[in-house]
CSV table of C-alpha atoms in Angstrom, one decimal:
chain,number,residue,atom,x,y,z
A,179,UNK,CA,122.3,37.3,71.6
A,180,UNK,CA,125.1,36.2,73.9
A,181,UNK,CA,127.9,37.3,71.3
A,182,UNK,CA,126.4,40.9,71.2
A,183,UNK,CA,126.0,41.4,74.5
A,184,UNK,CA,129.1,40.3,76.5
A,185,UNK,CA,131.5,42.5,74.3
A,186,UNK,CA,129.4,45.2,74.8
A,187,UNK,CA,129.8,44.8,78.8
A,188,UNK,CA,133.6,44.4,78.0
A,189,UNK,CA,133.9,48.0,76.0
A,190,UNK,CA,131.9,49.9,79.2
A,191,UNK,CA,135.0,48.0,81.3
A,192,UNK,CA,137.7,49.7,79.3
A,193,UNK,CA,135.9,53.4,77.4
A,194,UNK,CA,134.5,54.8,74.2
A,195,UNK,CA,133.1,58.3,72.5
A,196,UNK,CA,130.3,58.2,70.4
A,197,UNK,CA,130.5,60.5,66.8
A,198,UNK,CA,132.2,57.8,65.5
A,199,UNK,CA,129.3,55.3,65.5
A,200,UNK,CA,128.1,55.1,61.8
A,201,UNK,CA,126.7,53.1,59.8
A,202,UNK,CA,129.2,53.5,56.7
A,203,UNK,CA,132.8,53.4,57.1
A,204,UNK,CA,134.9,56.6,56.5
A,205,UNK,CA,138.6,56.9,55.7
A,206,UNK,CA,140.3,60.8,54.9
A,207,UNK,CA,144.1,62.2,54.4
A,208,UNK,CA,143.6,65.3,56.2
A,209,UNK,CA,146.4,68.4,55.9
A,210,UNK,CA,146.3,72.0,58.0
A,211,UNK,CA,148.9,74.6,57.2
A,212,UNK,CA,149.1,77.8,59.3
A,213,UNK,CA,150.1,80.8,60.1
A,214,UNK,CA,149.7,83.2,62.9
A,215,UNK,CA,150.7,86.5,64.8
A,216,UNK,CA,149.6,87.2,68.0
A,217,UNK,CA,151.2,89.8,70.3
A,218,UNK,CA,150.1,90.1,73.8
A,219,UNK,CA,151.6,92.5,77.0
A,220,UNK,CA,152.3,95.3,74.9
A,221,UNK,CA,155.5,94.4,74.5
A,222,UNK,CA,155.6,90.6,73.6
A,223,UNK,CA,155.1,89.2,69.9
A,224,UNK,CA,155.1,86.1,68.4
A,225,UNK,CA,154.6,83.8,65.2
A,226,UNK,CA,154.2,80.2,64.6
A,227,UNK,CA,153.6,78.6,61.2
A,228,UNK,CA,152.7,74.5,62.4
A,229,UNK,CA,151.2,72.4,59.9
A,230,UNK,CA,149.7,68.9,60.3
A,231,UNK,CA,149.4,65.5,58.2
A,232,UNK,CA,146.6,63.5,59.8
A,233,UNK,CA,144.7,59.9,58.3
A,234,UNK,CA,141.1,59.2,59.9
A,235,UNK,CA,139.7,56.3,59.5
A,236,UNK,CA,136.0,55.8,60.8
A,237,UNK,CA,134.9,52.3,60.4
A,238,UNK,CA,131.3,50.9,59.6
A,239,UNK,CA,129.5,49.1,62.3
A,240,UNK,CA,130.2,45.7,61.6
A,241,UNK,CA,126.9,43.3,61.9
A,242,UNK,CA,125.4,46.5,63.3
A,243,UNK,CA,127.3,46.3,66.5
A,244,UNK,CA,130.9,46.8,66.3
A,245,UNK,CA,133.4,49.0,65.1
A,246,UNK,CA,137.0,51.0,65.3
A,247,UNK,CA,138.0,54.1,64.9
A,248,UNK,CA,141.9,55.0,64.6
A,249,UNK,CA,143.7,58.9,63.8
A,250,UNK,CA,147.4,59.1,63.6
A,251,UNK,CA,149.1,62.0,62.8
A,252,UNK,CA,152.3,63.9,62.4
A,253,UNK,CA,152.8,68.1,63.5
A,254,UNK,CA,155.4,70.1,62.5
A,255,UNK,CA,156.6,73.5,62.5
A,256,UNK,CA,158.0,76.1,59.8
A,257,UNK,CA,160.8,77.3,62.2
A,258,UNK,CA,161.9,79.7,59.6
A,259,UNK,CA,158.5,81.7,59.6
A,260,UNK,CA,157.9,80.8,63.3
A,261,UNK,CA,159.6,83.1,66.3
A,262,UNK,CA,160.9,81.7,70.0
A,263,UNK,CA,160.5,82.6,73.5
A,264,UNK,CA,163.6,82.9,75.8
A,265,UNK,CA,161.6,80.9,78.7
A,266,UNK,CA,159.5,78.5,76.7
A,267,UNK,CA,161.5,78.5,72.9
A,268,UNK,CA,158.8,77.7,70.4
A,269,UNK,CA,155.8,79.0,72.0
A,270,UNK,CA,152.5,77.8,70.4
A,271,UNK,CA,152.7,74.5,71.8
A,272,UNK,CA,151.3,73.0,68.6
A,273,UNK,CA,154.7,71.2,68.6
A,274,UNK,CA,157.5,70.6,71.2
A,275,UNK,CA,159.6,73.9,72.8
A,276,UNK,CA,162.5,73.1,70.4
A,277,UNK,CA,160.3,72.6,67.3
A,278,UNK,CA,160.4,69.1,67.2
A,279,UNK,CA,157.9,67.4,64.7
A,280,UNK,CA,155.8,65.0,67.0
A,281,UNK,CA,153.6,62.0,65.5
A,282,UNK,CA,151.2,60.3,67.7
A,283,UNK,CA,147.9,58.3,67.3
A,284,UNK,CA,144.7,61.1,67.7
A,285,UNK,CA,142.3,58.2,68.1
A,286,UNK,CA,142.4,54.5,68.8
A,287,UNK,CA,138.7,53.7,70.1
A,288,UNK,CA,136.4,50.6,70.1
A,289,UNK,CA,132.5,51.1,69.3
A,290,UNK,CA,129.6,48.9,69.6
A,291,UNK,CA,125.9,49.7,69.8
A,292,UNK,CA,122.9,47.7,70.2
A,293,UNK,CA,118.9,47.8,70.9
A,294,UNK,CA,118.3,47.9,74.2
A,295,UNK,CA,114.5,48.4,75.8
A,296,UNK,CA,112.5,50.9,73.7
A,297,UNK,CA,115.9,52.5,72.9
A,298,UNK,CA,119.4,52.2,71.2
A,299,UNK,CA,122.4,51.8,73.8
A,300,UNK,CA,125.9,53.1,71.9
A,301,UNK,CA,129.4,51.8,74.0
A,302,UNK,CA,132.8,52.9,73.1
A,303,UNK,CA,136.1,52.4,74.8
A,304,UNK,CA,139.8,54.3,74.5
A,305,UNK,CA,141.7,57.4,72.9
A,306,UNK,CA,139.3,59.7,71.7
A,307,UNK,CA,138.2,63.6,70.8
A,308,UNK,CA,135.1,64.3,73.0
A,309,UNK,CA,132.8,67.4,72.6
A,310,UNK,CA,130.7,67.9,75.3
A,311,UNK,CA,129.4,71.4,77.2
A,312,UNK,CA,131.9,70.5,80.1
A,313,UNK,CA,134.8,68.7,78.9
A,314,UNK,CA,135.9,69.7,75.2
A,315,UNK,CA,138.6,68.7,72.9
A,316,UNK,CA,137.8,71.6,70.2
A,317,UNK,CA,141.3,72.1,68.5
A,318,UNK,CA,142.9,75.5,70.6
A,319,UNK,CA,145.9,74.8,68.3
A,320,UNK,CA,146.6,73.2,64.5
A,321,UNK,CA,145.5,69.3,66.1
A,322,UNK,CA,143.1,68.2,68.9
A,323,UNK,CA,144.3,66.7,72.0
A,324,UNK,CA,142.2,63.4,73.4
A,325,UNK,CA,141.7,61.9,76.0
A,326,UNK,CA,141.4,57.5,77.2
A,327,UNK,CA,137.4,57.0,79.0
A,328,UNK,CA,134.8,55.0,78.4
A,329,UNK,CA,131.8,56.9,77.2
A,330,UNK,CA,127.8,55.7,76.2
A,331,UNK,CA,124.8,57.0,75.4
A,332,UNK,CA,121.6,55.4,75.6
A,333,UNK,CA,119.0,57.0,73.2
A,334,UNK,CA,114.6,56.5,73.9
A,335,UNK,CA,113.6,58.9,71.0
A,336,UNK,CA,114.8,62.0,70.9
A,337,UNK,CA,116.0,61.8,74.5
A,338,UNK,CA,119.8,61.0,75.1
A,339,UNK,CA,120.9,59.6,78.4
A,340,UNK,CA,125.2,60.1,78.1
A,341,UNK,CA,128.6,60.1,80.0
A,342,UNK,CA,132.2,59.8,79.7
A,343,UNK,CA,134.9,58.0,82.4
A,344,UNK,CA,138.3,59.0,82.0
A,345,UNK,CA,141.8,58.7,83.5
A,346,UNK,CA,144.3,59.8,81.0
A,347,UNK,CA,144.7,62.4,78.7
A,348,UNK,CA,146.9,63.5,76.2
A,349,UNK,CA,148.8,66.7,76.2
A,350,UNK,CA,149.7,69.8,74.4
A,351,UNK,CA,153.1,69.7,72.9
A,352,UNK,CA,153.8,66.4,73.1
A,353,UNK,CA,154.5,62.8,71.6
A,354,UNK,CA,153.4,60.8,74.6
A,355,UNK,CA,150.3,58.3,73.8
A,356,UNK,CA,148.7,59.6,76.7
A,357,UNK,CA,149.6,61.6,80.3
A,358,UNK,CA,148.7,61.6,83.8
A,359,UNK,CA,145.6,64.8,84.3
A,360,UNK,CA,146.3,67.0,86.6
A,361,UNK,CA,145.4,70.1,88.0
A,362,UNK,CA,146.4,73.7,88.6
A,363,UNK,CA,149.4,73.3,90.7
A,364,UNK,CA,150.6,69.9,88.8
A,365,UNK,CA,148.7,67.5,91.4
A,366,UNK,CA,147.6,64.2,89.7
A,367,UNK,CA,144.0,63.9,88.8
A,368,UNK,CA,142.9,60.1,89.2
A,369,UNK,CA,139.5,60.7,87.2
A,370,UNK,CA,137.2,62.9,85.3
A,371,UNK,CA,133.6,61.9,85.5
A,372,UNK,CA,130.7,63.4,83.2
A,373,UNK,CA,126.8,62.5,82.7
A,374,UNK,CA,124.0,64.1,80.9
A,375,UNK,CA,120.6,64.4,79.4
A,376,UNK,CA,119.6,66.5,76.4
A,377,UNK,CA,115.9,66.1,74.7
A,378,UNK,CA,112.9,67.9,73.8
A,379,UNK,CA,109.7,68.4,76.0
A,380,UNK,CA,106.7,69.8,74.0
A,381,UNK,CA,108.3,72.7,71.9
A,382,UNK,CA,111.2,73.1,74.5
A,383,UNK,CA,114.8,71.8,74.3
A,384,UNK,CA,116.7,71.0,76.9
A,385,UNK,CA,120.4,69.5,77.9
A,386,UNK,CA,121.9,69.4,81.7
A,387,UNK,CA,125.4,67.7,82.3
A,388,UNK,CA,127.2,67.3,85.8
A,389,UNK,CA,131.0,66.6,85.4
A,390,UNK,CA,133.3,65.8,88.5
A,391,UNK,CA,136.9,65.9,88.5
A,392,UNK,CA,137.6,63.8,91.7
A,393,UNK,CA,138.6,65.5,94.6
A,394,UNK,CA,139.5,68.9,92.4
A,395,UNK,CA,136.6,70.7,91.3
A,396,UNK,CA,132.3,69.8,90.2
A,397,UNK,CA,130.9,71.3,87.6
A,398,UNK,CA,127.1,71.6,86.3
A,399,UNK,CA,125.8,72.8,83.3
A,400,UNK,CA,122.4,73.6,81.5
A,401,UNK,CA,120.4,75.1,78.8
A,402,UNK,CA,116.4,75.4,77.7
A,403,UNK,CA,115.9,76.3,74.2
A,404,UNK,CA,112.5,77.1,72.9
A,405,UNK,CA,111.8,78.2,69.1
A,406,UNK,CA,109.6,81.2,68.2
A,407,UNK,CA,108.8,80.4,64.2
A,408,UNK,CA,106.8,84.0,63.6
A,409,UNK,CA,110.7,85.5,64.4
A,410,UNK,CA,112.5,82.8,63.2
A,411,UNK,CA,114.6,82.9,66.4
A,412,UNK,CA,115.2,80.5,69.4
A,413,UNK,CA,115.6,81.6,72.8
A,414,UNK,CA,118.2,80.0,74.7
A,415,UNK,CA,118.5,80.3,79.0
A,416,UNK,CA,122.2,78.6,79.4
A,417,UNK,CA,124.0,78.2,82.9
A,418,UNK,CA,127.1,76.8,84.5
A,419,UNK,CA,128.2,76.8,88.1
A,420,UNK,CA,131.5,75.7,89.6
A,421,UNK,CA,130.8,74.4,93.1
A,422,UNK,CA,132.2,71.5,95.1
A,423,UNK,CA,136.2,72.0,95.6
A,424,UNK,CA,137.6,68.7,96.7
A,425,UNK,CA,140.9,68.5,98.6
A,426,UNK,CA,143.3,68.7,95.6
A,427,UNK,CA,142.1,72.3,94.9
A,428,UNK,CA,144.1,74.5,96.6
A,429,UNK,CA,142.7,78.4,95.8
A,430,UNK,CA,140.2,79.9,97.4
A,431,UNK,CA,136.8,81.3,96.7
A,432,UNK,CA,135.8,79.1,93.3
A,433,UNK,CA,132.4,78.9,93.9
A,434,UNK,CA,130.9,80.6,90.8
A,435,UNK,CA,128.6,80.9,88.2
A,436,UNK,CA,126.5,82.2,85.6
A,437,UNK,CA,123.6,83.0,84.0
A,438,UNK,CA,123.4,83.8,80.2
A,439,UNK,CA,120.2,84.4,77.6
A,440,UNK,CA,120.9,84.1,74.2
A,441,UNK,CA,118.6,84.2,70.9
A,442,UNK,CA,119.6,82.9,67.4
A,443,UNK,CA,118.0,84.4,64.5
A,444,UNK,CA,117.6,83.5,61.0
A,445,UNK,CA,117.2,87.2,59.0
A,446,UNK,CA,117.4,85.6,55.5
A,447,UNK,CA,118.9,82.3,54.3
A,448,UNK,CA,122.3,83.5,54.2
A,449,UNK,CA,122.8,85.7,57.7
A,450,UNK,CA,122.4,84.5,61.0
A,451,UNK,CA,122.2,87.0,63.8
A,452,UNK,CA,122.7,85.5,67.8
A,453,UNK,CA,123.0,87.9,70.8
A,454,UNK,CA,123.6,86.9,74.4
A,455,UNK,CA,123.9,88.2,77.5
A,456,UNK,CA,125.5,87.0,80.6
A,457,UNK,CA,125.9,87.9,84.4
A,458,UNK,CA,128.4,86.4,86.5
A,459,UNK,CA,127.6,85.3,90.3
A,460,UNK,CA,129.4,84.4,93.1
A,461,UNK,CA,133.5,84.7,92.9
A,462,UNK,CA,135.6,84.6,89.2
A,463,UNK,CA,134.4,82.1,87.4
A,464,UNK,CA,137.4,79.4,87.3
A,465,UNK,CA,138.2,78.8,84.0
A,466,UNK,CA,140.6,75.9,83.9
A,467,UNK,CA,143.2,76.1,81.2
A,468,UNK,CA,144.1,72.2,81.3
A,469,UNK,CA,142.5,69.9,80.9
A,470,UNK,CA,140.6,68.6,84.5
A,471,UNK,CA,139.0,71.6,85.9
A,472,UNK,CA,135.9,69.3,84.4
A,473,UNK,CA,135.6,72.0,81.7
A,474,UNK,CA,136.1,73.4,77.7
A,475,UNK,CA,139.4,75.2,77.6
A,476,UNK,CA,140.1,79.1,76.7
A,477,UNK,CA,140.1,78.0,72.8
A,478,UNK,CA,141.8,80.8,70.6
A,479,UNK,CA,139.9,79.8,67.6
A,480,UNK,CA,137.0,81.2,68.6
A,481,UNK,CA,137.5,83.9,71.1
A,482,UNK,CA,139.9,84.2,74.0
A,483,UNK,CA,137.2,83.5,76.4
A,484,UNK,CA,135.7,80.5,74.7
A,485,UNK,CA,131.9,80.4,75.6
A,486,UNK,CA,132.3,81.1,79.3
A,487,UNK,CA,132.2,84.8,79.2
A,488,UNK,CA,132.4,86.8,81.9
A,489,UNK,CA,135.2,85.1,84.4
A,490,UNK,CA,135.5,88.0,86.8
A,491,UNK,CA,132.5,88.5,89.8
A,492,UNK,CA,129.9,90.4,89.0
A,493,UNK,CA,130.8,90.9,85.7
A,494,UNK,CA,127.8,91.3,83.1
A,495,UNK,CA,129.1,90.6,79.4
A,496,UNK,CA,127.4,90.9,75.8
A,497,UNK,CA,128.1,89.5,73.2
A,498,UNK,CA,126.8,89.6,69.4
A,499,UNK,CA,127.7,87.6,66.4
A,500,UNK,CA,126.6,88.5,62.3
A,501,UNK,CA,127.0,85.8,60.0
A,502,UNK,CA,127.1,86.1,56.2
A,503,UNK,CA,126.9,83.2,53.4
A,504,UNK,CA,127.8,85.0,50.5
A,505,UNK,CA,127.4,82.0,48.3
A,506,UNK,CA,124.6,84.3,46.5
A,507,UNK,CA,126.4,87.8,46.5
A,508,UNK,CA,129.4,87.2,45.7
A,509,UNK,CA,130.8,83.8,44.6
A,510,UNK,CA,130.2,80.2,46.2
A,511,UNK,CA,131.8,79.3,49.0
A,512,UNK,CA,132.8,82.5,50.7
A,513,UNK,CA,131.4,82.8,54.0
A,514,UNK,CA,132.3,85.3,57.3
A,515,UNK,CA,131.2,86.4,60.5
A,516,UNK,CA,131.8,89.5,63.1
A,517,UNK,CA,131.7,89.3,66.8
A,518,UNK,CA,131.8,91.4,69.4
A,519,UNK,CA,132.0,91.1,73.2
A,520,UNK,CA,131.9,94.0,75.9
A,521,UNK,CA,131.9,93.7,79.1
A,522,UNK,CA,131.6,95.9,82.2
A,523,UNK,CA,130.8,96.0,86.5
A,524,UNK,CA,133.7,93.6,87.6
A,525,UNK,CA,134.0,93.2,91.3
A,526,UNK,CA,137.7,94.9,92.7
A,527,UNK,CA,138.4,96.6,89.5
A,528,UNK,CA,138.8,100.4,89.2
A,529,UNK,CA,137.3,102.1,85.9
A,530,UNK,CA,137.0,98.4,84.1
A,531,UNK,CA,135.9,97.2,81.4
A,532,UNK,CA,136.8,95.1,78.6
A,533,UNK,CA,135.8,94.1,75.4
A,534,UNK,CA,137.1,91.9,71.8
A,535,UNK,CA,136.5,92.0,68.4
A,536,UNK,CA,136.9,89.0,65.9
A,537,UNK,CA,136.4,88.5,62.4
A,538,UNK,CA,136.8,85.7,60.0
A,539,UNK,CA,136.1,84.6,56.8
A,540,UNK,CA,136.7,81.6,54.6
A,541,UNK,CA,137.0,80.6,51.1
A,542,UNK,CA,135.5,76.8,50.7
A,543,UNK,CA,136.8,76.5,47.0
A,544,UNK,CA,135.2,73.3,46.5
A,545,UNK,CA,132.0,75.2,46.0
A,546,UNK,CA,133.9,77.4,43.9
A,547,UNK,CA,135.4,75.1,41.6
A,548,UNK,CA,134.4,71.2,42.3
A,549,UNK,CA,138.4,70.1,41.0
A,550,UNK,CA,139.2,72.1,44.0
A,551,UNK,CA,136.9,69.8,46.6
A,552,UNK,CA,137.9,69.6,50.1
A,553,UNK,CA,140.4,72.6,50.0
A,554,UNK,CA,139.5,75.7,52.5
A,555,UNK,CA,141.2,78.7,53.3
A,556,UNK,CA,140.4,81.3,56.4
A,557,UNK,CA,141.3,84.0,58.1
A,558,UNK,CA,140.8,84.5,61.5
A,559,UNK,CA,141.6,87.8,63.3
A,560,UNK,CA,140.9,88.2,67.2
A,561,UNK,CA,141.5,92.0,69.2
A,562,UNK,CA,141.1,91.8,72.9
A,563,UNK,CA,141.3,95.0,75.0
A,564,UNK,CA,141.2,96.0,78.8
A,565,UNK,CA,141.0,98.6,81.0
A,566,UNK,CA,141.2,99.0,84.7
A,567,UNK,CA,143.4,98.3,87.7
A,568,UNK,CA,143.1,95.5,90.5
A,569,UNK,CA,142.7,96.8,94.0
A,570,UNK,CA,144.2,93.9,95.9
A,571,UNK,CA,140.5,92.2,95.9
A,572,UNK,CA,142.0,89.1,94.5
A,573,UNK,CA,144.7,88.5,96.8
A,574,UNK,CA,144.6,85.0,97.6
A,575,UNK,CA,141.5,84.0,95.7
A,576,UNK,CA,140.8,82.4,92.5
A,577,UNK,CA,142.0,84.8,89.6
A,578,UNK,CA,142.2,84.6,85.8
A,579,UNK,CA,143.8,87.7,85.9
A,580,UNK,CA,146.1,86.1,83.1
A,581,UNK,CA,143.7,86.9,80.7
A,582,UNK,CA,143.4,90.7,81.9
A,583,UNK,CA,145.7,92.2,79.3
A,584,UNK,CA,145.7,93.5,75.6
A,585,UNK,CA,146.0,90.6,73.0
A,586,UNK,CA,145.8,90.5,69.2
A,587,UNK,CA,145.7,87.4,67.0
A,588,UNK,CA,145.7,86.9,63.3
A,589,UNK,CA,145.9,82.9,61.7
A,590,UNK,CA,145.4,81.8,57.7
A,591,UNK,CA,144.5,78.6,58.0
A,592,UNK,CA,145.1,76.1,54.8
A,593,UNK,CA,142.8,72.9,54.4
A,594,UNK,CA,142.5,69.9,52.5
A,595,UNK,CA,140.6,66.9,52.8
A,596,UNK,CA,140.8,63.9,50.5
A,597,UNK,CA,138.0,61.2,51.4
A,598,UNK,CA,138.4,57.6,50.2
């Protein structure tokens, strides 16, 4: 008992994140090839063709209690397909501003897990990809970044009790192990702190997570799901509110928030339909492009305003998303989706509104042809349009006015995965 225990209190001393607690170990070569457009300003365009080499390596829990996980990697760039900026050279950040091919470790992170009450405690410690509601390291270019906390997550059923602890992170563009957070105006970030619940209650589902970065900005999140089976639909109330600017915040006005209600709808096996709706409250939502506002970054995978649509005060957005299998129609592993986003009734605008487009789909030609296994392609393209003119409201305030221009993206993406 004593040997399972007192490394276990060690791990919560240095950090951990927990999808990597299995009970089987997993080892893959991983390769991403890409290349994308994107033109933005009217007058500015760009490509970038990066590609990746990365080995994961997941392992087993050994004795039922400990484990390592451990991702290194190398990025490069295509510089002959790629284009360069006069202020910033190579401008996707997926590698360094001259191109440079960067190698790094993605992952270096103990795990242990053991029983613990009426419940299952899970530890982990170090360099890791976390995906939580407020603090996300989904890939905005061809590699994730990650960041060194400890993390646990103690589970009673089907409730989780979860947080994360960290100091350091790793940045874009670069082949340091890990980096200093910090936040809008460069000021050092000593720590990023994150707990939560999620569960069920009777026939509802729930999850709220508070995240603080200390002294910067607080964050809170939550959502309350609750499945209708005569629709085949869930209903979905989500929130997030900025509130609590610490001394190392400089702007003004960032308290924010808002309110969205979304429903997921299954209208055969093969298409998914999900709507939402959201209204903004309080000032511009501050959406933190780093990596410490104690939030998930704009990530241009998805759509330029990740899942925290609208940012602008009183803004009321909707959004609506169609996706297709056509495993059955066409041939196996072709799949797609459209989305839309409109948006309208932004506080200090005159005529606005805005609204994006994007469309993808992808070839999983392991379905196609099982030789072929582990090799994707997709194509991703992303339209983003505004329209109306700031009348000075923002002056001085919190403003992601950044994002208040015309932007189109287009990426083909090339995967393969070979699992030992």
């Amino acid at each position: 008992m004593v040997r399972r225990v007192l490394p276990c209190c060690l791990f919560v001393l240095l950090g951990v994140p927990l999808e990597g607690n299995t009970s089987e170990g997993v080892a893959a070569l991983k390769t991403r090839a890409q290349y994308y457009d994107y033109s933005y300003s009217k007058s500015r365009n760009f490509r970038e063709a990066p590609y990746n080499l990365e080995f994961q390596y997941r392992s087993k829990m050994y004795d039922d209690w400990l484990g390592l996980d451990f991702h290194a990697y190398t990025t490069g760039l295509a510089k002959g397909l790629s284009s360069q900026d006069d202020d910033r050279g190579y401008v996707g950040n997926n590698v360094g501003g001259d191109g440079e091919t960067i190698s790094n470790i993605g992952v270096f992170y103990l795990k242990s897990q053991f029983d613990l009450g009426n419940g299952k405690l899970r530890l982990g410690a170090g360099k890791n990809r976390r995906f939580y509601k407020l603090y996300n390291e989904d890939p905005i270019r061809i590699v994730n970044t990650a960041g060194r906390a400890i993390d646990f997550d103690y589970q009673v059923g089907s409730t989780h009790y979860y947080g994360m602890f960290m100091d350091k992170f790793q940045a874009l563009a670069t082949g340091d192990y890990l980096n200093d957070m910090y936040g809008h105006d460069g000021t050092k970030i000593s720590l990023l702190a994150l707990l939560g619940t999620k569960g069920q209650f009777k026939d509802l589902d729930y999850q709220f997570e508070y995240s603080n970065a200390l002294d910067f900005l607080q964050r809170s999140y939550f959502s309350l799901g609750y499945d209708v089976p005569a629709l085949s639909s869930n209903v979905q109330l989500t929130g997030v509110n900025v509130f609590g600017a610490g001394d190392k915040f400089t702007l003004d006005n960032v308290d924010s928030g808002y309110v969205a209600i979304t429903t997921q709808t299954e209208l055969s096996a093969t298409t998914k339909l999900k709507m939402s709706a959201y209204q903004l409250y309080g000032g511009d939502m501050y959406q933190f492009t780093g990596q410490v506002g104690s939030t998930a970054r704009v990530m241009m995978h998805h759509t330029i305003l990740a899942g925290e649509v609208p940012l602008f005060e009183d803004e009321r957005a909707y959004y609506v998303n169609l996706h297709q299998d056509f495993s059955q129609v066409l041939w196996p592993g072709l799949s797609g989706y459209v989305q839309g986003m409109w948006s309208e009734n932004a506080k200090g605008f005159d005529d606005y509104k805005r609204w994006e487009v994007v469309s993808q789909v992808s070839q999983d030609f392991g379905q196609w042809m099982p030789a072929l296994k582990g090799l994707r392609l997709t194509y991703w393209i992303h339209n983003h349009r505004v329209n109306g003119q700031d009348n000075g409201y923002r002056d001085g305030k919190v403003s992601n006015l950044y994002l208040f221009e015309d932007m189109t993206f287009n990426k083909f993406t090339l995967d393969y995965t070979l699992r030992f």
